[in-house]
Coordinates of C-alpha atoms in Angstrom, one line a residue:
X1357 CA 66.0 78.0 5.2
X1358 CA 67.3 79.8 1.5
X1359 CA 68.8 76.0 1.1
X1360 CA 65.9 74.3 1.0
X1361 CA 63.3 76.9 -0.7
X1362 CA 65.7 76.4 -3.6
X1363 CA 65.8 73.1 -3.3
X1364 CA 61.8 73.0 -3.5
X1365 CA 61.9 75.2 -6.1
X1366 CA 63.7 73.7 -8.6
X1367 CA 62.8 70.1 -7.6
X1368 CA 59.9 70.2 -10.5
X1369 CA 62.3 71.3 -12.9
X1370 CA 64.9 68.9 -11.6
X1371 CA 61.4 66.2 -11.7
X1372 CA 61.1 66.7 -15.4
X1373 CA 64.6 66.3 -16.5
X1374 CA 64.3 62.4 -15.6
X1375 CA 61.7 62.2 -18.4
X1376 CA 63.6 60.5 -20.7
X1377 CA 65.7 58.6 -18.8
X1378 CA 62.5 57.2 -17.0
X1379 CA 60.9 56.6 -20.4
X1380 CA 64.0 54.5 -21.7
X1381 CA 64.3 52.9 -18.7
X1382 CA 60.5 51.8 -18.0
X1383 CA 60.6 50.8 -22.2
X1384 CA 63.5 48.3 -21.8
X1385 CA 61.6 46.9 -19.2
X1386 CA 58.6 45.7 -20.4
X1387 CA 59.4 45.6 -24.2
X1388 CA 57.4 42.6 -25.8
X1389 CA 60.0 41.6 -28.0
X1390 CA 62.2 40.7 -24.9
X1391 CA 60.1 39.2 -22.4
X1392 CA 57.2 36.8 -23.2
X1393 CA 55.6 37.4 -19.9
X1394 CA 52.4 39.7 -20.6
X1395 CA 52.7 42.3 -18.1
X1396 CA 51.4 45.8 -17.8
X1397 CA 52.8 48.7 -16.0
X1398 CA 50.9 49.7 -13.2
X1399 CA 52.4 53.2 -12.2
X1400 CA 55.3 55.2 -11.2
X1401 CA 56.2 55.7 -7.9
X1402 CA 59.4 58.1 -6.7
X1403 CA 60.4 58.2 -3.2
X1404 CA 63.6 58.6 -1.5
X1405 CA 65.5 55.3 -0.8
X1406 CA 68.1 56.1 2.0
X1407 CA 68.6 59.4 3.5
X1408 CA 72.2 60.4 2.5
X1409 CA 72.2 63.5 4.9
X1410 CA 70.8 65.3 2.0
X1411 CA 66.9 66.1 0.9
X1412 CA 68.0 64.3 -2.9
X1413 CA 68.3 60.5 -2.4
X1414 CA 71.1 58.9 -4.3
X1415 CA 69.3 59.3 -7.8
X1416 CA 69.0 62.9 -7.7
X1417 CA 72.8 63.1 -6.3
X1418 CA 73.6 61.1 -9.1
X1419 CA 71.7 63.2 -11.7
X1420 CA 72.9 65.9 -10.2
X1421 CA 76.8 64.8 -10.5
X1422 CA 75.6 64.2 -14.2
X1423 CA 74.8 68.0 -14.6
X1424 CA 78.1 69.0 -13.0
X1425 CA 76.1 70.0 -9.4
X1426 CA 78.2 69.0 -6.4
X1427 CA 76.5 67.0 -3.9
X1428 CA 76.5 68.3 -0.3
X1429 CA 78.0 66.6 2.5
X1430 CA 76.7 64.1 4.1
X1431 CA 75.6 63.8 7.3
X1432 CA 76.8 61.6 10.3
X1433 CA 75.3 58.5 11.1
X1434 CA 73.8 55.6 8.7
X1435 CA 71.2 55.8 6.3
X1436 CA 67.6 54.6 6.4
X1437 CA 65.2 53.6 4.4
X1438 CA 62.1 54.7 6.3
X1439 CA 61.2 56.4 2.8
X1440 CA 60.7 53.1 0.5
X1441 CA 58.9 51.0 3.7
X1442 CA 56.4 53.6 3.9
X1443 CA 56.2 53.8 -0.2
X1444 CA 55.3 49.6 0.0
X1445 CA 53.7 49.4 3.4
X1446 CA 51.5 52.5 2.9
X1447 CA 51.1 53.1 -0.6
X1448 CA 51.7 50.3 -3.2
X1449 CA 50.2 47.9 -1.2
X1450 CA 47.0 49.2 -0.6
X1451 CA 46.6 50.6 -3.5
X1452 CA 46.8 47.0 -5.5
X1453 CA 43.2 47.0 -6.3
X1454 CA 43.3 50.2 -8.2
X1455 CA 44.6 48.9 -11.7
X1456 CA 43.9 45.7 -13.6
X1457 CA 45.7 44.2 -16.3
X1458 CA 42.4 43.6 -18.3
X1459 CA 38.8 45.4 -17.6
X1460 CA 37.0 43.0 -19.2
X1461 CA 38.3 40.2 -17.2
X1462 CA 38.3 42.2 -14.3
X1463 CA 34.4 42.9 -14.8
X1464 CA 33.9 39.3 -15.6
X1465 CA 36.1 38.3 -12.2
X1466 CA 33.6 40.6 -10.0
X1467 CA 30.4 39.3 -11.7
X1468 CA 31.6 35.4 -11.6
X1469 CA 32.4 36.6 -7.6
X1470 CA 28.9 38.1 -7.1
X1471 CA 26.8 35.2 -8.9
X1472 CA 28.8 32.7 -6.7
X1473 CA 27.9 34.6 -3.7
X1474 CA 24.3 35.1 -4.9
X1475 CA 24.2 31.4 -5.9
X1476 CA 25.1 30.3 -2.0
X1477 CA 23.3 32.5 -0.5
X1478 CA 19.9 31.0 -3.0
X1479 CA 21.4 28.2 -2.1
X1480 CA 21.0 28.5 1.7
X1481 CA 17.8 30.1 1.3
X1482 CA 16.5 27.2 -0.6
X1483 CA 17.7 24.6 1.7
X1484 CA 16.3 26.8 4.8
X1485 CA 12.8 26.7 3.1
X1486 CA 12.4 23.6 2.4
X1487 CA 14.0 22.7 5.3
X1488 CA 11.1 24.7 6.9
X1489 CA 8.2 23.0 4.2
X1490 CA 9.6 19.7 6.0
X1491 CA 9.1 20.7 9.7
X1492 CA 5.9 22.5 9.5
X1493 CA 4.3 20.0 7.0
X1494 CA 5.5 17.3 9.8
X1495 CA 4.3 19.1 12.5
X1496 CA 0.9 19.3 10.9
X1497 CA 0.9 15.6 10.5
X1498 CA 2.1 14.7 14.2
X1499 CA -0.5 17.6 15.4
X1500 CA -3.6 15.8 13.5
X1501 CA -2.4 12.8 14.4
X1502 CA -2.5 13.6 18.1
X1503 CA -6.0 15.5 17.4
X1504 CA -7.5 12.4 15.9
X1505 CA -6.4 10.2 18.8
X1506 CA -7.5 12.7 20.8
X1507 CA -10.9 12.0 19.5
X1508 CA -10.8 8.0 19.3
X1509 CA -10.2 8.0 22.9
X1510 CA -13.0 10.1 23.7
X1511 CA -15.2 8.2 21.6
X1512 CA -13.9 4.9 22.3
X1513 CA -14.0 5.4 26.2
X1514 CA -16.3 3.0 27.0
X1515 CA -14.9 0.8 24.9
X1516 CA -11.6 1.2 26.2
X1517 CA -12.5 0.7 30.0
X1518 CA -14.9 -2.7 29.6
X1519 CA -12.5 -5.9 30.0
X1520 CA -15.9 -8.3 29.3
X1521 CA -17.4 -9.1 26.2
X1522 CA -21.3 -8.5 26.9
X1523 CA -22.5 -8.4 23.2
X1524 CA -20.9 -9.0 19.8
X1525 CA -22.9 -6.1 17.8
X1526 CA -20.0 -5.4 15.5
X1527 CA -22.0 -2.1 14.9
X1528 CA -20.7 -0.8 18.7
X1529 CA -17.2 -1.1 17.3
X1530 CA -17.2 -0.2 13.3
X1531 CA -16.6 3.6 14.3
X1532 CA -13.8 3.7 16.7
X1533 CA -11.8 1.0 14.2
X1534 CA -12.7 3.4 11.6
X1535 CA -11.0 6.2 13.0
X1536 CA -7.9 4.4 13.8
X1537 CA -8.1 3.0 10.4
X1538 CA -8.3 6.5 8.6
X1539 CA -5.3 8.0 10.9
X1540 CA -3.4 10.3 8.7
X1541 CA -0.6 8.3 9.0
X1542 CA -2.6 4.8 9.7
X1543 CA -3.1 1.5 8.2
X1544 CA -5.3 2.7 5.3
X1545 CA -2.7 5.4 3.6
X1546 CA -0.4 3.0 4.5
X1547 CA 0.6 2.1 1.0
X1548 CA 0.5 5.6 -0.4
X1549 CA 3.8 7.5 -1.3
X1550 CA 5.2 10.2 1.3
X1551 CA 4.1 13.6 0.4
X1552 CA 7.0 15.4 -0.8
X1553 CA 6.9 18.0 1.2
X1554 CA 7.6 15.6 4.2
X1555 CA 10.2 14.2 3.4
X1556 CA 14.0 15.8 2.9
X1557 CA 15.5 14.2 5.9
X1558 CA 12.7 15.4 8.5
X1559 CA 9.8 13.1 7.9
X1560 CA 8.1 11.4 10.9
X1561 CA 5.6 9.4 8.7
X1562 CA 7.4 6.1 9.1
X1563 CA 7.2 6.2 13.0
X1564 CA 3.5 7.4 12.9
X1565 CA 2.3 5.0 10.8
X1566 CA 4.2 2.2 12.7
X1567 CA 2.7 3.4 16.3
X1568 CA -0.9 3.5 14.0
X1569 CA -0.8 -0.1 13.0
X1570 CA 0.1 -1.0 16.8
X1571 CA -2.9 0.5 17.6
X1572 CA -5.4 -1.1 15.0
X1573 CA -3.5 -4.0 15.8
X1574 CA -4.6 -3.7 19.1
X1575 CA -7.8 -2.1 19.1
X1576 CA -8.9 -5.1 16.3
X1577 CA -7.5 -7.6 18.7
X1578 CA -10.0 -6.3 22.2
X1579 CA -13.0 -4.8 20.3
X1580 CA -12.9 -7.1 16.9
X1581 CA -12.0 -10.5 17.4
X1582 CA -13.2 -10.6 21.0
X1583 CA -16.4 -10.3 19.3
X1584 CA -16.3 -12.7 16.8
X1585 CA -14.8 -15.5 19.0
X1586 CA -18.0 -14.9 20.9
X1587 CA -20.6 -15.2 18.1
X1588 CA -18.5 -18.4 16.9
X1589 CA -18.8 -19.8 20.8
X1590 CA -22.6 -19.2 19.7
X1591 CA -22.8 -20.5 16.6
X1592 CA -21.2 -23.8 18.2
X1593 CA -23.7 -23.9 21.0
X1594 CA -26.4 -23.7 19.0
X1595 CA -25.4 -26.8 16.4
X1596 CA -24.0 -28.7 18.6
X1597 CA -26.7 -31.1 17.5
X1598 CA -25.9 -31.1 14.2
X1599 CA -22.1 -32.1 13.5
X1600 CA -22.6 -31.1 10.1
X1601 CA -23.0 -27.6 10.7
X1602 CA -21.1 -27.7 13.4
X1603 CA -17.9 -29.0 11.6
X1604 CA -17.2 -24.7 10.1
X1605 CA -17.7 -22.9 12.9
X1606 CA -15.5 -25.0 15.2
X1607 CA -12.9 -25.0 12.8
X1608 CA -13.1 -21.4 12.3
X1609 CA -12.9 -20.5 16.1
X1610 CA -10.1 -22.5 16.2
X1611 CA -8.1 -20.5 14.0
X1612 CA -9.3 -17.0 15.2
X1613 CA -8.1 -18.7 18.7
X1614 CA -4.6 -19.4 17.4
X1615 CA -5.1 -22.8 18.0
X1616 CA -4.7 -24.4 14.2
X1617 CA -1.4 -25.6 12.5
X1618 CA -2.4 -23.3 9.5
X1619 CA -4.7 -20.7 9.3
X1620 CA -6.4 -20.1 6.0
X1621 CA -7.6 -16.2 5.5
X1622 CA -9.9 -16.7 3.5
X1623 CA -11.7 -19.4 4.5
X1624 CA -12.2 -17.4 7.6
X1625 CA -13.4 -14.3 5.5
X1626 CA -15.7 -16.4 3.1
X1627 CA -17.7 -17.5 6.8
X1628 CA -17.9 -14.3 7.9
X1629 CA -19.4 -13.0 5.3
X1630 CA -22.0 -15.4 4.6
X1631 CA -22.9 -15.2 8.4
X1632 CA -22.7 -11.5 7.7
X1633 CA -24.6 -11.5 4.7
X1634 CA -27.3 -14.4 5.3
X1635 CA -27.9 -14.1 9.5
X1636 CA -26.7 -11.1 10.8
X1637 CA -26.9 -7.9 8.8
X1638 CA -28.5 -9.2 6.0
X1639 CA -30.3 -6.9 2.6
X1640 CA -28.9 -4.4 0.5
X1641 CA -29.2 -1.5 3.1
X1642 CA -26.1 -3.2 4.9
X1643 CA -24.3 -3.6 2.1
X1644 CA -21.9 -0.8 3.0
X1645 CA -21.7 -2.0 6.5
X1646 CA -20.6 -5.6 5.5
X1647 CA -17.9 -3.8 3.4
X1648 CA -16.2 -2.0 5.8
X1649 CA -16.1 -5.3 8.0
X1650 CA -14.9 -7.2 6.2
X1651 CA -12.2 -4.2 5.6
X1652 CA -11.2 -4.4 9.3
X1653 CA -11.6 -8.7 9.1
X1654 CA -8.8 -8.7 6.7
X1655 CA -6.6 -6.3 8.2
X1656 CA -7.1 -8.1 11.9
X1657 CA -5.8 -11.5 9.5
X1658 CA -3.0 -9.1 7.9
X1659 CA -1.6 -7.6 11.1
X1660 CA -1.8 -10.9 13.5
X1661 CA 0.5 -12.5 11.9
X1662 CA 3.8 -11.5 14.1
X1663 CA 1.6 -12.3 17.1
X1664 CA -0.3 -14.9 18.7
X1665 CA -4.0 -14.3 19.9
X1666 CA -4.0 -13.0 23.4
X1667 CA -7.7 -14.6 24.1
X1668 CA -8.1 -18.2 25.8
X1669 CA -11.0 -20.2 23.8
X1670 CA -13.6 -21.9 25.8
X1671 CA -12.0 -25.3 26.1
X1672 CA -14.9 -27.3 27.5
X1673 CA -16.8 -26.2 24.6
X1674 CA -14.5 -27.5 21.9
X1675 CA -13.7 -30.2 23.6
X1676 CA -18.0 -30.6 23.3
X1677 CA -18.0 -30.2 19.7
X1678 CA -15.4 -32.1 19.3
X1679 CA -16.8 -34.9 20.5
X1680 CA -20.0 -34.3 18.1
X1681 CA -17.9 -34.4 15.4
X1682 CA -16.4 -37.5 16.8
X1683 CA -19.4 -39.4 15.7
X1684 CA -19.4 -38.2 12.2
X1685 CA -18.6 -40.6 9.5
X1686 CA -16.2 -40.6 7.1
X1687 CA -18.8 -39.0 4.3
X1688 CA -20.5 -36.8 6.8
X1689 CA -17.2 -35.2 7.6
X1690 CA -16.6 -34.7 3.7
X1691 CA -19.5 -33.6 2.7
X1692 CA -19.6 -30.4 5.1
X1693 CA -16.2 -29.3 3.7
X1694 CA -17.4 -29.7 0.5
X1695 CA -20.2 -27.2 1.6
X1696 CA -18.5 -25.3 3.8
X1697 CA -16.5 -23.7 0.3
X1698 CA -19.6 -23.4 -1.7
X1699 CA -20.2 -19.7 -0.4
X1700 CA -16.7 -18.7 -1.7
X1701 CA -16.8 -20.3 -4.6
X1702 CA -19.6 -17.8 -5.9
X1703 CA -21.7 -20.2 -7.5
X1704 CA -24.9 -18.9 -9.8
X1705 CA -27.6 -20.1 -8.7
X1706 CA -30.4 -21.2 -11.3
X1707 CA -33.5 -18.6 -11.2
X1708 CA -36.6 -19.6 -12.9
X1709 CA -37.4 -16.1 -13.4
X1710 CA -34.8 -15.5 -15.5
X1711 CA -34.1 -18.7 -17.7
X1712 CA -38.3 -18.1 -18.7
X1713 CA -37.0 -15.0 -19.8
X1714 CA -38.7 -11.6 -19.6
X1715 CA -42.1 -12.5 -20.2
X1716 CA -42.2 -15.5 -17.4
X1717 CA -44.3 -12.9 -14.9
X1718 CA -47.1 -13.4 -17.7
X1719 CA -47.3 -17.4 -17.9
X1720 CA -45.9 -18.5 -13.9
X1721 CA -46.2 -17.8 -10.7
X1722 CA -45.9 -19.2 -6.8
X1723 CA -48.3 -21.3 -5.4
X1724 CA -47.5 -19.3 -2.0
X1725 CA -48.1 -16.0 -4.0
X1726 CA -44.0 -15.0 -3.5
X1727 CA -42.1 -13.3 -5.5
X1728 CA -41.3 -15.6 -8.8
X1729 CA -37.9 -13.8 -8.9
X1730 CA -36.6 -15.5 -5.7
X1731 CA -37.3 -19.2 -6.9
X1732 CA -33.9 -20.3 -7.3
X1733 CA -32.1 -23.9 -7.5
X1734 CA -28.8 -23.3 -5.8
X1735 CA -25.5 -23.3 -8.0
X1736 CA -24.1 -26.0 -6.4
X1737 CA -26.8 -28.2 -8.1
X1738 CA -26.1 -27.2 -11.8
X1739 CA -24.3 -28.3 -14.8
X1740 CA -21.6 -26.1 -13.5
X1741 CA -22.1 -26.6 -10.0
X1742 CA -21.3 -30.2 -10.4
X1743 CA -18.6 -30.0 -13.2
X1744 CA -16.9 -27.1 -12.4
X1745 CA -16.8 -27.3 -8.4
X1746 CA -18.6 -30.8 -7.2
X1747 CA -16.0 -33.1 -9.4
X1748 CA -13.0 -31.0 -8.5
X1749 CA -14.4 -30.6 -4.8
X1750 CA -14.2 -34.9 -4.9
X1751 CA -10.9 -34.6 -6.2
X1752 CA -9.1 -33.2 -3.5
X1753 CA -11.3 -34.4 -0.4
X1754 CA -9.4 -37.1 0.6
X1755 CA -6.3 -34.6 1.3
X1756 CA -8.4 -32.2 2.8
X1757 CA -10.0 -34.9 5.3
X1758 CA -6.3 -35.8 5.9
X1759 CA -5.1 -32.0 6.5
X1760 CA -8.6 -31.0 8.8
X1761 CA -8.1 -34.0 10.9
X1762 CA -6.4 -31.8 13.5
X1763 CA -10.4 -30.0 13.7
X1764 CA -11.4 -33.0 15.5
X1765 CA -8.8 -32.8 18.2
X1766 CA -6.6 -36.3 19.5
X1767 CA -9.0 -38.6 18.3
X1768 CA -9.4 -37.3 14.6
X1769 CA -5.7 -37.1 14.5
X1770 CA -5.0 -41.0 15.8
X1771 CA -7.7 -42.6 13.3
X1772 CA -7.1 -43.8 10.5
X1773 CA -9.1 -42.8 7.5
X1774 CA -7.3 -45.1 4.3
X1775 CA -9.5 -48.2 4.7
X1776 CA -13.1 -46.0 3.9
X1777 CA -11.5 -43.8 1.4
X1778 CA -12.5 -46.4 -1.1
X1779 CA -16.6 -46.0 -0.3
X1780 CA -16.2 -42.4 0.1
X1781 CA -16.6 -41.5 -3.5
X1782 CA -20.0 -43.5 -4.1
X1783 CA -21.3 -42.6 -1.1
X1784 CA -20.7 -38.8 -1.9
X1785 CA -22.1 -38.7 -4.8
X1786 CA -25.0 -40.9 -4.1
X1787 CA -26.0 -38.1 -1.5
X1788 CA -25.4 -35.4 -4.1
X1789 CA -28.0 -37.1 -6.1
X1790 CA -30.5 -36.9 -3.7
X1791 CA -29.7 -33.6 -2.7
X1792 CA -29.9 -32.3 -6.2
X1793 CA -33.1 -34.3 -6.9
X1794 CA -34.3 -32.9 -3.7
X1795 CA -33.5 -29.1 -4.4
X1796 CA -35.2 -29.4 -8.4
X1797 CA -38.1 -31.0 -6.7
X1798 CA -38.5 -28.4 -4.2
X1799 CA -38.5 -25.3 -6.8
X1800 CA -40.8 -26.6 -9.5
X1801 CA -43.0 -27.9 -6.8
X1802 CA -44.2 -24.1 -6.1
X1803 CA -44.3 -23.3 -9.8
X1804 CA -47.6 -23.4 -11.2
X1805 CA -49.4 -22.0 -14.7
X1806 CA -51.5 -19.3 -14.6
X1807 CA -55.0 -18.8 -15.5
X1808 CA -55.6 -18.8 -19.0
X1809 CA -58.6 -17.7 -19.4
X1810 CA -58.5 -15.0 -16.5
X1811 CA -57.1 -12.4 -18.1
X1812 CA -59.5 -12.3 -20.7
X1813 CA -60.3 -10.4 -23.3
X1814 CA -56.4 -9.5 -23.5
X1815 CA -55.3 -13.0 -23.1
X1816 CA -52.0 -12.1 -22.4
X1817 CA -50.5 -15.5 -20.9
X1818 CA -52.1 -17.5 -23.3
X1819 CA -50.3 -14.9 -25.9
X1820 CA -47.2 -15.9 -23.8
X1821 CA -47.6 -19.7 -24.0
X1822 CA -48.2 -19.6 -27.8
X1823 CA -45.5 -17.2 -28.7
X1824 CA -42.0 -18.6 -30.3
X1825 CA -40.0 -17.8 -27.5
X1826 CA -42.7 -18.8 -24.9
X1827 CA -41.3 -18.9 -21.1
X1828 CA -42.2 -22.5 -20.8
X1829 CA -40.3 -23.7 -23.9
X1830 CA -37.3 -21.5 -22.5
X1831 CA -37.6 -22.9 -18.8
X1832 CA -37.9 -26.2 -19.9
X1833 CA -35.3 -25.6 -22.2
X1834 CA -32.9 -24.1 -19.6
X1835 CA -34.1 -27.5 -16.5
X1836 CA -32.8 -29.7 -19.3
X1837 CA -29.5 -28.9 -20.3
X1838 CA -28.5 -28.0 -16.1
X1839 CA -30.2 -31.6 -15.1
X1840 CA -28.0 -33.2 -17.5
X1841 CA -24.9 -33.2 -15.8
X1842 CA -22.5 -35.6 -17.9
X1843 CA -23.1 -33.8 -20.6
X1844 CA -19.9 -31.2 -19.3
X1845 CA -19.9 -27.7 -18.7
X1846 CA -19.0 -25.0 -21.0
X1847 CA -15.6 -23.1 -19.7
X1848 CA -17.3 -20.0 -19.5
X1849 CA -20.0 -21.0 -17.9
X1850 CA -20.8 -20.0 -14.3
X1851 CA -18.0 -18.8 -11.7
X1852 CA -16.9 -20.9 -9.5
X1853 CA -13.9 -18.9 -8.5
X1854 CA -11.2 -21.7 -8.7
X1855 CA -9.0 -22.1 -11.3
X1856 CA -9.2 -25.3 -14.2
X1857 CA -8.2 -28.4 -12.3
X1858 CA -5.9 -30.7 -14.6
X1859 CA -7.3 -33.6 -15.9
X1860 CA -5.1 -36.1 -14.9
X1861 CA -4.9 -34.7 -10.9
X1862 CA -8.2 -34.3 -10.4
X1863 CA -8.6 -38.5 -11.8
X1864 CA -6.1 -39.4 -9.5
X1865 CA -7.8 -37.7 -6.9
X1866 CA -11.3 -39.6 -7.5
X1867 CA -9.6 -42.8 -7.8
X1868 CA -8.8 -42.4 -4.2
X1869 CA -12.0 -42.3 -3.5
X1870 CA -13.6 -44.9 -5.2
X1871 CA -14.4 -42.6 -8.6
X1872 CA -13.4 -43.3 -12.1
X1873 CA -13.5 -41.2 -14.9
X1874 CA -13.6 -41.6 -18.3
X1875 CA -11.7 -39.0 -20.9
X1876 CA -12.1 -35.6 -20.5
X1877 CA -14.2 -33.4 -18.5
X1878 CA -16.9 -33.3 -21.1
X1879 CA -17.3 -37.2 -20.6
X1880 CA -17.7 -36.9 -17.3
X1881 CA -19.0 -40.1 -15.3
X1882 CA -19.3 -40.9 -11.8

């Protein structure tokens, strides 16, 4: 067509003739001294806006008019404006990302974009590990935990089948509670902090630990205190002659049976370990083992106290030794709660080896040939045995005779005890006299002097008995100030493991009995 190869041809020329009308016209519009918008000019785009039966659109007919060019006819029909949809639609739209109005800020858009995309996704991968720390470390824990009950049972099977008691060997049971004990999640890291790689929402520590204390609970309940309620029921059989000794015991099997108003902890852990420690695993070899029981004793105490004992005492017996300690007086019944807390109370006992002093091996010895170091006056029969524990001991015994009547069953708790409170006092301490007499008596009556003359040429315990410091000027020394007992006690002296009693209390209390005391505890008088 010759029409339109002209027109092609001379559409570049006709192109650059709108130069300066295109620069005016793009310079008015975005001149900053009329708008305050900041805006940049993105590009130039020419298209055809509606066909007007012509290849020029209405800008080239009217720059062509402008030159003098007559425009061609037009052809039928209405125009369109296919030419500036496809110019948005294809073109300017997709091509918004091409230019910004600022590189720098453009730059800094795409990095802020890429660290906040880089900061989730660390984000995620963060939360995802230590979500994963969590599991696995709580998997391990539920795993070892099933692994070591794996083993009790196997180890504890015996155990676990017998539903008799036929021997209170605490020995047979220390290993199985052991291993319950030491659960990794059981009653011994009970205390301890969670790891923190348990915790963040997953941890199953709380649960473990609560299904590990049920079973120590348990386990102390059939293999522990079965056993101990049996060796008490022994212990009562056995002094059922003697209401004095049998008083402790029965009051202890009492409580381990649930069958007390109150039950006092440590009263029952101070007569376990002295039966521990003095009959039943006695010497330092078992020191360990008396450890760890006593370990498990107090956590059986801890751990009962939401339940009652599931074991039914032996009725006929305590209704025996009650009846024994029916026929205890009034002083008899005092003075075996008085003893019964001497253990606890930690008293130092008096050793003649020591207060001779180092050289006492050289001048004394035993007139059985024993050991000089285990000649000992107990604690309760010293200065501070009787000042520091005796006196206060007499100060509160008339409440504690009123409080323990329940150990004597019905007929301890219908009598009356007001009317011999009165005679109590004397009568106490009139056997404490005798008893202390009685336990001096006994330890110098095995100490005897040595030869003088046997050891010849070297003379050594004659050396000894001459010397300043000589042992028998120190022992003698040492018997005088403990047998003067209202001469007071130094504070510090001995350990009696109770605190000060007050002054004025602990005179009301031996008034009660029959006791008065004048001033202050160094002018002690009963």
């Amino acid at each position: 067509d010759p029409v339109a190869r002209i027109a092609l041809f001379g559409f570049p020329a006709q192109f650059g003739a709108l130069k300066n009308r295109i620069t005016q016209f793009i310079g008015s519009l975005f001149d900053t001294s009329r708008s305050q918008v900041n805006v940049s000019l993105r590009g130039l785009y020419f298209s055809s806006g509606t066909q007007e039966g012509t290849p020029f659109d209405q800008v080239l007919g009217a720059i062509g008019r402008s030159f003098g060019s007559a425009s061609q006819a037009h052809l039928s029909g209405a125009g369109k404006s296919f030419f500036l949809h496809d110019l948005l639609a294809k073109v300017i739209f997709p091509e918004s990302g091409w230019v910004s109005f600022d590189r720098a800020a453009e730059r800094r858009i795409r990095l802020a974009r890429f660290g906040g995309l880089a900061a989730i996704a660390l984000a995620a991968l963060a939360a995802l590990g230590v979500l994963g720390l969590s599991f696995f470390a709580n998997r391990e824990l539920i795993a070892s935990t099933r692994q070591a009950m794996a083993h009790y049972r196997d180890s504890a099977d015996s155990l676990l089948k017998s539903t008799t008691v036929t021997d209170v060997d605490l020995e047979n049971v220390i290993g199985s509670l052991d291993q319950l004990r030491n659960l990794p999640a059981g009653f011994e890291n009970g205390d301890q902090g969670k790891p923190i790689e348990e915790t963040f929402g997953l941890s199953q520590r709380e649960r473990l630990l609560s299904a590990s204390k049920t079973a120590y609970r348990q386990a102390l309940e059939r293999s522990f205190r079965s056993r101990l309620l049996v060796q008490a029921e022994r212990t009562i059989q056995a002094r059922m002659a003697d209401p004095i000794a049998l008083y402790e015991p029965l009051k202890i099997y009492l409580m381990l049976g649930g069958k007390a108003p109150k039950v006092d902890d440590e009263l029952i852990v101070s007569w376990m370990k002295q039966d521990w420690e003095e009959n039943r695993y006695p010497g330092e070899n078992n020191r360990e083992g008396r450890a760890q029981l006593e370990k498990h004793l107090r956590a059986m105490l801890a751990l009962d106290d939401a339940y009652d004992p599931a074991f039914a005492l032996n009725q006929p017996l305590v209704e025996a030794a009650q009846r024994s300690l029916g026929r205890m007086s009034l002083a008899d019944r005092a003075s075996a709660q008085i003893k019964s807390a001497v253990y606890a109370a930690r008293l130092q006992d008096f050793s003649v080896a020591a207060k001779a002093g180092p050289e006492a091996q050289l001048l004394f010895e035993r007139i059985d040939g024993s050991e000089l170091a285990d000649l000992k006056v107990p604690g309760l029969y010293t200065r501070a045995g009787f000042n520091r524990f005796f006196l206060p001991q007499l100060s509160r015994i008339a409440q504690m005779l009123v409080d323990d009547r329940w150990v004597l069953g019905g007929g301890g708790e219908q009598g009356g005890i007001d009317q011999d409170l009165p005679k109590l006092g004397p009568e106490l301490v009139d056997r404490y006299g005798k008893e202390f007499a009685a336990a001096w008596n006994g330890v110098l009556d095995q100490l005897k002097l040595k030869a003088m003359l046997k050891d010849k040429p070297q003379y050594l315990a004659l050396s000894a008995l001459a010397a300043p410091d000589s042992p028998l000027d120190q022992l003698f020394t040492a018997i005088a100030n403990e047998t003067a007992l209202t001469k007071g006690d130094s504070a510090g002296e001995g350990d009696t493991g109770t605190a000060e009693p007050d002054p004025a209390s602990m005179a009301k209390g031996l008034a009660r009995i029959g006791l008065q005391i004048a001033g202050g505890k160094s002018q002690s008088r009963a």
